[in-house]
PDB file of C-alpha atoms and ligand atoms in Angstrom:
ATOM      1  CA  UNK A   1      -4.247  18.510   0.132  1.00 92.00           C
ATOM      2  CA  UNK A   2      -1.964  18.669   3.177  1.00 94.00           C
ATOM      3  CA  UNK A   3      -0.182  16.581   5.812  1.00 96.00           C
ATOM      4  CA  UNK A   4      -0.941  12.874   5.968  1.00 98.00           C
ATOM      5  CA  UNK A   5      -3.459  13.122   3.078  1.00 98.00           C
ATOM      6  CA  UNK A   6      -0.770  14.617   0.836  1.00 98.00           C
ATOM      7  CA  UNK A   7       1.834  12.039   1.948  1.00 98.00           C
ATOM      8  CA  UNK A   8      -0.520   9.182   1.098  1.00 98.00           C
ATOM      9  CA  UNK A   9      -1.357  10.653  -2.303  1.00 98.00           C
ATOM     10  CA  UNK A  10       2.333  11.071  -3.197  1.00 98.00           C
ATOM     11  CA  UNK A  11       2.902   7.454  -2.086  1.00 98.00           C
ATOM     12  CA  UNK A  12      -0.091   6.356  -4.246  1.00 98.00           C
ATOM     13  CA  UNK A  13       1.356   8.019  -7.358  1.00 98.00           C
ATOM     14  CA  UNK A  14       4.783   6.427  -6.780  1.00 98.00           C
ATOM     15  CA  UNK A  15       3.078   2.993  -6.519  1.00 98.00           C
ATOM     16  CA  UNK A  16       1.076   3.658  -9.723  1.00 98.00           C
ATOM     17  CA  UNK A  17       4.186   4.625 -11.716  1.00 98.00           C
ATOM     18  CA  UNK A  18       6.279   1.681 -10.419  1.00 98.00           C
ATOM     19  CA  UNK A  19       3.418  -0.863 -10.655  1.00 98.00           C
ATOM     20  CA  UNK A  20       2.444   0.104 -14.208  1.00 98.00           C
ATOM     21  CA  UNK A  21       6.092   0.142 -15.324  1.00 98.00           C
ATOM     22  CA  UNK A  22       6.390  -3.417 -13.988  1.00 98.00           C
ATOM     23  CA  UNK A  23       3.133  -4.338 -15.850  1.00 98.00           C
ATOM     24  CA  UNK A  24       4.593  -2.997 -19.093  1.00 98.00           C
ATOM     25  CA  UNK A  25       7.854  -4.860 -18.480  1.00 98.00           C
ATOM     26  CA  UNK A  26       5.852  -8.085 -17.859  1.00 98.00           C
ATOM     27  CA  UNK A  27       3.767  -7.603 -21.015  1.00 98.00           C
ATOM     28  CA  UNK A  28       6.774  -6.752 -23.225  1.00 98.00           C
ATOM     29  CA  UNK A  29       8.944  -9.613 -21.940  1.00 98.00           C
ATOM     30  CA  UNK A  30       5.955 -12.021 -21.757  1.00 98.00           C
ATOM     31  CA  UNK A  31       7.332 -13.087 -18.391  1.00 98.00           C
ATOM     32  CA  UNK A  32       4.565 -12.780 -15.780  1.00 98.00           C
ATOM     33  CA  UNK A  33       6.583 -14.176 -12.840  1.00 98.00           C
ATOM     34  CA  UNK A  34       6.295 -10.889 -10.938  1.00 98.00           C
ATOM     35  CA  UNK A  35       2.512 -10.596 -11.468  1.00 98.00           C
ATOM     36  CA  UNK A  36       1.710 -10.655  -7.700  1.00 98.00           C
ATOM     37  CA  UNK A  37       4.067  -7.681  -7.151  1.00 98.00           C
ATOM     38  CA  UNK A  38       2.374  -5.787 -10.008  1.00 98.00           C
ATOM     39  CA  UNK A  39      -1.128  -6.640  -8.679  1.00 98.00           C
ATOM     40  CA  UNK A  40      -0.318  -5.647  -5.080  1.00 98.00           C
ATOM     41  CA  UNK A  41       1.626  -2.502  -6.026  1.00 98.00           C
ATOM     42  CA  UNK A  42      -1.434  -1.292  -7.905  1.00 98.00           C
ATOM     43  CA  UNK A  43      -4.335  -2.530  -5.794  1.00 98.00           C
ATOM     44  CA  UNK A  44      -2.831  -2.611  -2.269  1.00 98.00           C
ATOM     45  CA  UNK A  45      -0.451   0.284  -3.155  1.00 98.00           C
ATOM     46  CA  UNK A  46      -1.945   2.814  -5.595  1.00 98.00           C
ATOM     47  CA  UNK A  47      -5.658   2.267  -4.865  1.00 98.00           C
ATOM     48  CA  UNK A  48      -5.444   1.718  -1.094  1.00 98.00           C
ATOM     49  CA  UNK A  49      -3.065   4.667  -0.524  1.00 98.00           C
ATOM     50  CA  UNK A  50      -5.350   6.880  -2.642  1.00 98.00           C
ATOM     51  CA  UNK A  51      -8.342   5.819  -0.492  1.00 98.00           C
ATOM     52  CA  UNK A  52      -6.362   6.726   2.662  1.00 98.00           C
ATOM     53  CA  UNK A  53      -5.397  10.100   1.065  1.00 98.00           C
ATOM     54  CA  UNK A  54      -9.027  10.986   0.326  1.00 98.00           C
ATOM     55  CA  UNK A  55     -10.153   9.796   3.766  1.00 98.00           C
ATOM     56  CA  UNK A  56      -7.677  12.153   5.515  1.00 98.00           C
ATOM     57  CA  UNK A  57      -8.556  14.932   3.051  1.00 98.00           C
ATOM     58  CA  UNK A  58     -12.288  14.581   3.792  1.00 97.00           C
ATOM     59  CA  UNK A  59     -11.787  14.270   7.565  1.00 96.00           C
ATOM     60  CA  UNK A  60      -8.803  16.573   8.279  1.00 95.00           C
ATOM     61  CA  UNK A  61      -9.140  16.289  12.084  1.00 95.00           C
ATOM     62  CA  UNK A  62      -8.398  12.549  11.816  1.00 95.00           C
ATOM     63  CA  UNK A  63      -5.208  13.378   9.884  1.00 94.00           C
ATOM     64  CA  UNK A  64      -3.880  15.830  12.466  1.00 94.00           C
ATOM     65  CA  UNK A  65      -3.152  13.183  15.086  1.00 95.00           C
ATOM     66  CA  UNK A  66       0.069  11.377  15.992  1.00 96.00           C
ATOM     67  CA  UNK A  67      -1.698   8.083  15.215  1.00 97.00           C
ATOM     68  CA  UNK A  68      -2.364   9.188  11.617  1.00 98.00           C
ATOM     69  CA  UNK A  69       1.358   9.929  11.162  1.00 98.00           C
ATOM     70  CA  UNK A  70       2.239   6.506  12.574  1.00 98.00           C
ATOM     71  CA  UNK A  71      -0.348   4.997  10.185  1.00 98.00           C
ATOM     72  CA  UNK A  72       1.364   6.668   7.215  1.00 98.00           C
ATOM     73  CA  UNK A  73       4.907   5.595   8.119  1.00 98.00           C
ATOM     74  CA  UNK A  74       3.904   2.056   9.117  1.00 98.00           C
ATOM     75  CA  UNK A  75       1.995   1.614   5.825  1.00 98.00           C
ATOM     76  CA  UNK A  76       4.702   3.236   3.677  1.00 98.00           C
ATOM     77  CA  UNK A  77       7.655   1.332   5.166  1.00 98.00           C
ATOM     78  CA  UNK A  78       5.926  -2.080   5.411  1.00 98.00           C
ATOM     79  CA  UNK A  79       4.355  -1.714   1.944  1.00 98.00           C
ATOM     80  CA  UNK A  80       7.637  -0.783   0.256  1.00 98.00           C
ATOM     81  CA  UNK A  81       9.413  -3.567   2.170  1.00 98.00           C
ATOM     82  CA  UNK A  82       6.717  -6.034   1.118  1.00 98.00           C
ATOM     83  CA  UNK A  83       6.992  -5.107  -2.583  1.00 98.00           C
ATOM     84  CA  UNK A  84      10.800  -5.319  -2.659  1.00 98.00           C
ATOM     85  CA  UNK A  85      11.074  -8.581  -0.692  1.00 98.00           C
ATOM     86  CA  UNK A  86       8.193 -10.223  -2.618  1.00 98.00           C
ATOM     87  CA  UNK A  87       9.905  -9.228  -5.884  1.00 98.00           C
ATOM     88  CA  UNK A  88      13.145 -10.871  -4.710  1.00 98.00           C
ATOM     89  CA  UNK A  89      11.293 -13.970  -3.443  1.00 98.00           C
ATOM     90  CA  UNK A  90       9.560 -14.447  -6.817  1.00 98.00           C
ATOM     91  CA  UNK A  91      12.899 -13.901  -8.548  1.00 98.00           C
ATOM     92  CA  UNK A  92      14.190 -16.979  -6.700  1.00 97.00           C
ATOM     93  CA  UNK A  93      15.706 -15.592  -3.470  1.00 98.00           C
ATOM     94  CA  UNK A  94      13.777 -18.019  -1.257  1.00 98.00           C
ATOM     95  CA  UNK A  95      15.790 -17.183   1.884  1.00 98.00           C
ATOM     96  CA  UNK A  96      14.007 -13.817   2.035  1.00 98.00           C
ATOM     97  CA  UNK A  97      10.587 -15.386   2.751  1.00 98.00           C
ATOM     98  CA  UNK A  98      10.592 -14.605   6.537  1.00 98.00           C
ATOM     99  CA  UNK A  99      11.014 -10.898   5.702  1.00 98.00           C
ATOM    100  CA  UNK A 100       8.055 -11.077   3.286  1.00 98.00           C
ATOM    101  CA  UNK A 101       6.013 -12.521   6.170  1.00 98.00           C
ATOM    102  CA  UNK A 102       7.220  -9.846   8.590  1.00 98.00           C
ATOM    103  CA  UNK A 103       6.363  -6.971   6.207  1.00 98.00           C
ATOM    104  CA  UNK A 104       2.947  -8.567   5.472  1.00 98.00           C
ATOM    105  CA  UNK A 105       2.118  -8.629   9.193  1.00 98.00           C
ATOM    106  CA  UNK A 106       3.275  -5.015   9.610  1.00 98.00           C
ATOM    107  CA  UNK A 107       1.187  -4.002   6.560  1.00 98.00           C
ATOM    108  CA  UNK A 108      -1.817  -5.685   8.184  1.00 98.00           C
ATOM    109  CA  UNK A 109      -1.025  -3.857  11.462  1.00 98.00           C
ATOM    110  CA  UNK A 110      -1.226  -0.594   9.455  1.00 98.00           C
ATOM    111  CA  UNK A 111      -4.740  -1.508   8.328  1.00 98.00           C
ATOM    112  CA  UNK A 112      -5.715  -2.396  11.917  1.00 98.00           C
ATOM    113  CA  UNK A 113      -4.447   1.012  13.051  1.00 98.00           C
ATOM    114  CA  UNK A 114      -6.511   2.634  10.290  1.00 98.00           C
ATOM    115  CA  UNK A 115      -9.597   0.829  11.633  1.00 98.00           C
ATOM    116  CA  UNK A 116      -8.887   2.363  15.060  1.00 97.00           C
ATOM    117  CA  UNK A 117      -8.453   5.846  13.491  1.00 97.00           C
ATOM    118  CA  UNK A 118     -11.540   5.554  11.280  1.00 97.00           C
ATOM    119  CA  UNK A 119     -13.861   4.188  13.960  1.00 96.00           C
ATOM    120  CA  UNK A 120     -14.592   7.534  15.755  1.00 93.00           C
ATOM    121  CA  UNK A 121     -15.181   9.182  12.343  1.00 93.00           C
ATOM    122  CA  UNK A 122     -17.650   6.434  11.392  1.00 92.00           C
ATOM    123  CA  UNK A 123     -19.484   6.814  14.714  1.00 90.00           C
ATOM    124  CA  UNK A 124     -19.752  10.624  14.492  1.00 78.00           C
ATOM    125  CA  UNK A 125     -20.907  10.950  10.844  1.00 67.00           C
TER     126      UNK A 125
HETATM  127  C1  LIG B   1       0.527   0.077 -18.004  1.00 50.48           C
HETATM  128  C2  LIG B   1      -0.582  -0.525 -17.602  1.00 50.48           C
HETATM  129  C3  LIG B   1      -0.652  -1.975 -17.224  1.00 50.48           C
HETATM  130  C4  LIG B   1      -0.075  -3.064 -17.828  1.00 50.48           C
HETATM  131  C5  LIG B   1       0.839  -3.102 -19.041  1.00 50.48           C
HETATM  132  C6  LIG B   1      -0.491  -4.240 -17.078  1.00 50.48           C
HETATM  133  C7  LIG B   1      -0.102  -5.543 -17.358  1.00 50.48           C
HETATM  134  C8  LIG B   1      -0.503  -6.658 -16.653  1.00 50.48           C
HETATM  135  C9  LIG B   1      -0.100  -8.011 -16.943  1.00 50.48           C
HETATM  136  C10 LIG B   1       0.828  -8.420 -18.098  1.00 50.48           C
HETATM  137  C11 LIG B   1      -0.679  -8.820 -16.029  1.00 50.48           C
HETATM  138  C12 LIG B   1      -0.509 -10.343 -15.904  1.00 50.48           C
HETATM  139  C13 LIG B   1      -1.714 -11.062 -16.427  1.00 50.48           C
HETATM  140  C14 LIG B   1      -1.585 -12.555 -16.155  1.00 50.48           C
HETATM  141  O1  LIG B   1      -0.467 -13.072 -15.971  1.00 50.48           O
HETATM  142  O2  LIG B   1      -2.648 -13.223 -16.104  1.00 50.48           O
HETATM  143  C15 LIG B   1      -1.459  -7.986 -15.133  1.00 50.48           C
HETATM  144  C16 LIG B   1      -2.191  -8.439 -14.052  1.00 50.48           C
HETATM  145  C17 LIG B   1      -2.853  -7.627 -13.166  1.00 50.48           C
HETATM  146  N1  LIG B   1      -2.956  -6.235 -13.217  1.00 50.48           N
HETATM  147 FE1  LIG B   1      -2.089  -5.065 -14.592  1.00 50.48          FE
HETATM  148  N2  LIG B   1      -1.294  -3.840 -16.035  1.00 50.48           N
HETATM  149  C18 LIG B   1      -1.427  -2.466 -16.085  1.00 50.48           C
HETATM  150  C19 LIG B   1      -2.137  -1.648 -15.220  1.00 50.48           C
HETATM  151  C20 LIG B   1      -2.835  -2.113 -14.117  1.00 50.48           C
HETATM  152  C21 LIG B   1      -3.571  -1.253 -13.205  1.00 50.48           C
HETATM  153  C22 LIG B   1      -3.672   0.280 -13.344  1.00 50.48           C
HETATM  154  C23 LIG B   1      -4.104  -2.065 -12.239  1.00 50.48           C
HETATM  155  C24 LIG B   1      -4.948  -1.732 -11.037  1.00 50.48           C
HETATM  156  C25 LIG B   1      -5.227  -0.504 -10.619  1.00 50.48           C
HETATM  157  C26 LIG B   1      -3.699  -3.425 -12.563  1.00 50.48           C
HETATM  158  C27 LIG B   1      -4.038  -4.528 -11.822  1.00 50.48           C
HETATM  159  C28 LIG B   1      -3.705  -5.818 -12.144  1.00 50.48           C
HETATM  160  C29 LIG B   1      -4.118  -6.968 -11.345  1.00 50.48           C
HETATM  161  C30 LIG B   1      -4.968  -6.951 -10.063  1.00 50.48           C
HETATM  162  C31 LIG B   1      -3.586  -8.109 -11.982  1.00 50.48           C
HETATM  163  C32 LIG B   1      -3.720  -9.556 -11.535  1.00 50.48           C
HETATM  164  C33 LIG B   1      -4.949 -10.142 -12.219  1.00 50.48           C
HETATM  165  C34 LIG B   1      -5.122 -11.600 -11.813  1.00 50.48           C
HETATM  166  O3  LIG B   1      -5.176 -11.910 -10.621  1.00 50.48           O
HETATM  167  O4  LIG B   1      -5.201 -12.431 -12.747  1.00 50.48           O
HETATM  168  N3  LIG B   1      -2.918  -3.418 -13.698  1.00 50.48           N
HETATM  169  N4  LIG B   1      -1.332  -6.666 -15.531  1.00 50.48           N
HETATM  170  C1  LIG B   2      -1.087  -8.445   4.475  1.00 50.48           C
HETATM  171  C2  LIG B   2      -1.154  -8.129   3.210  1.00 50.48           C
HETATM  172  C3  LIG B   2      -1.450  -9.097   2.095  1.00 50.48           C
HETATM  173  C4  LIG B   2      -1.000 -10.370   1.893  1.00 50.48           C
HETATM  174  C5  LIG B   2      -0.057 -11.169   2.784  1.00 50.48           C
HETATM  175  C6  LIG B   2      -1.591 -10.842   0.646  1.00 50.48           C
HETATM  176  C7  LIG B   2      -1.367 -12.102   0.097  1.00 50.48           C
HETATM  177  C8  LIG B   2      -1.862 -12.544  -1.111  1.00 50.48           C
HETATM  178  C9  LIG B   2      -1.639 -13.858  -1.685  1.00 50.48           C
HETATM  179  C10 LIG B   2      -0.841 -14.990  -1.015  1.00 50.48           C
HETATM  180  C11 LIG B   2      -2.250 -13.883  -2.892  1.00 50.48           C
HETATM  181  C12 LIG B   2      -2.268 -15.046  -3.908  1.00 50.48           C
HETATM  182  C13 LIG B   2      -1.143 -14.851  -4.913  1.00 50.48           C
HETATM  183  C14 LIG B   2      -1.062 -15.944  -5.969  1.00 50.48           C
HETATM  184  O1  LIG B   2      -1.886 -16.865  -5.981  1.00 50.48           O
HETATM  185  O2  LIG B   2      -0.133 -15.852  -6.788  1.00 50.48           O
HETATM  186  C15 LIG B   2      -2.867 -12.587  -3.096  1.00 50.48           C
HETATM  187  C16 LIG B   2      -3.554 -12.205  -4.232  1.00 50.48           C
HETATM  188  C17 LIG B   2      -4.157 -10.986  -4.410  1.00 50.48           C
HETATM  189  N1  LIG B   2      -4.240  -9.961  -3.478  1.00 50.48           N
HETATM  190 FE1  LIG B   2      -3.283  -9.910  -1.700  1.00 50.48          FE
HETATM  191  N2  LIG B   2      -2.366  -9.860   0.120  1.00 50.48           N
HETATM  192  C18 LIG B   2      -2.325  -8.786   0.981  1.00 50.48           C
HETATM  193  C19 LIG B   2      -2.991  -7.589   0.844  1.00 50.48           C
HETATM  194  C20 LIG B   2      -3.800  -7.263  -0.220  1.00 50.48           C
HETATM  195  C21 LIG B   2      -4.546  -6.025  -0.313  1.00 50.48           C
HETATM  196  C22 LIG B   2      -4.556  -4.929   0.773  1.00 50.48           C
HETATM  197  C23 LIG B   2      -5.168  -6.044  -1.522  1.00 50.48           C
HETATM  198  C24 LIG B   2      -6.059  -5.036  -2.172  1.00 50.48           C
HETATM  199  C25 LIG B   2      -6.426  -3.890  -1.633  1.00 50.48           C
HETATM  200  C26 LIG B   2      -4.814  -7.307  -2.186  1.00 50.48           C
HETATM  201  C27 LIG B   2      -5.215  -7.692  -3.437  1.00 50.48           C
HETATM  202  C28 LIG B   2      -4.904  -8.898  -4.040  1.00 50.48           C
HETATM  203  C29 LIG B   2      -5.267  -9.229  -5.420  1.00 50.48           C
HETATM  204  C30 LIG B   2      -6.011  -8.309  -6.405  1.00 50.48           C
HETATM  205  C31 LIG B   2      -4.809 -10.538  -5.639  1.00 50.48           C
HETATM  206  C32 LIG B   2      -4.928 -11.354  -6.953  1.00 50.48           C
HETATM  207  C33 LIG B   2      -3.727 -11.064  -7.833  1.00 50.48           C
HETATM  208  C34 LIG B   2      -2.567 -11.982  -7.581  1.00 50.48           C
HETATM  209  O3  LIG B   2      -2.721 -13.220  -7.660  1.00 50.48           O
HETATM  210  O4  LIG B   2      -1.444 -11.493  -7.296  1.00 50.48           O
HETATM  211  N3  LIG B   2      -3.984  -8.026  -1.353  1.00 50.48           N
HETATM  212  N4  LIG B   2      -2.623 -11.796  -1.995  1.00 50.48           N
END
């Protein structure tokens, strides 16, 4: 695994370790307040990043473009920002809500960019 595929897989593993640690903390403390952060870190983080990693691994030409690099950094930065700000929001820091919204929109923009990158691959195969 190389390049963008490798970056996404490293990101996926970081999400899995952080998300599962939060799940354990929730289960042990019996405080499920942060459940949406746990759910999104694992499903939108670990699983989605792993899907992106395998996509770029299977279609290496798609991963060798500038757009694919932008896709990685946009997804990584907005996703991490979303997890941290959502955690703080659920912990009671309500003033941070606009940032949660901003990172959510950027995370969605990452998925839109992926649609643009994946479209030629879908058409050719
Ligand atoms: C160390 C392993 C894990 C522990 C201790 C754990 C613990 C928990 C706990 C305590 C909840 C809250 C349940 C509730 O409040 O109803 C939860 C919810 C959830 N977990 Fe985990 N979890 C683990 C791994 C995973 C993994 C690997 C995934 C996905 C790949 C995952 C996905 C979810 C999702 C999507 C929810 C939300 C379910 C809902 O909407 O009701 N969890 N988990
Ligand atoms: C722009 C990005 C996203 C936003 C703003 C968003 C927002 C939300 C909201 C508001 C909820 C309801 C939470 C609650 O009732 O407590 C939710 C739940 C959920 N979302 Fe997302 N979501 C996003 C992306 C995703 C993605 C990409 C996935 C999976 C690949 C996902 C999986 C889930 C799951 C499994 C739940 C149920 C668990 C929970 O209640 O936390 N979400 N999401």
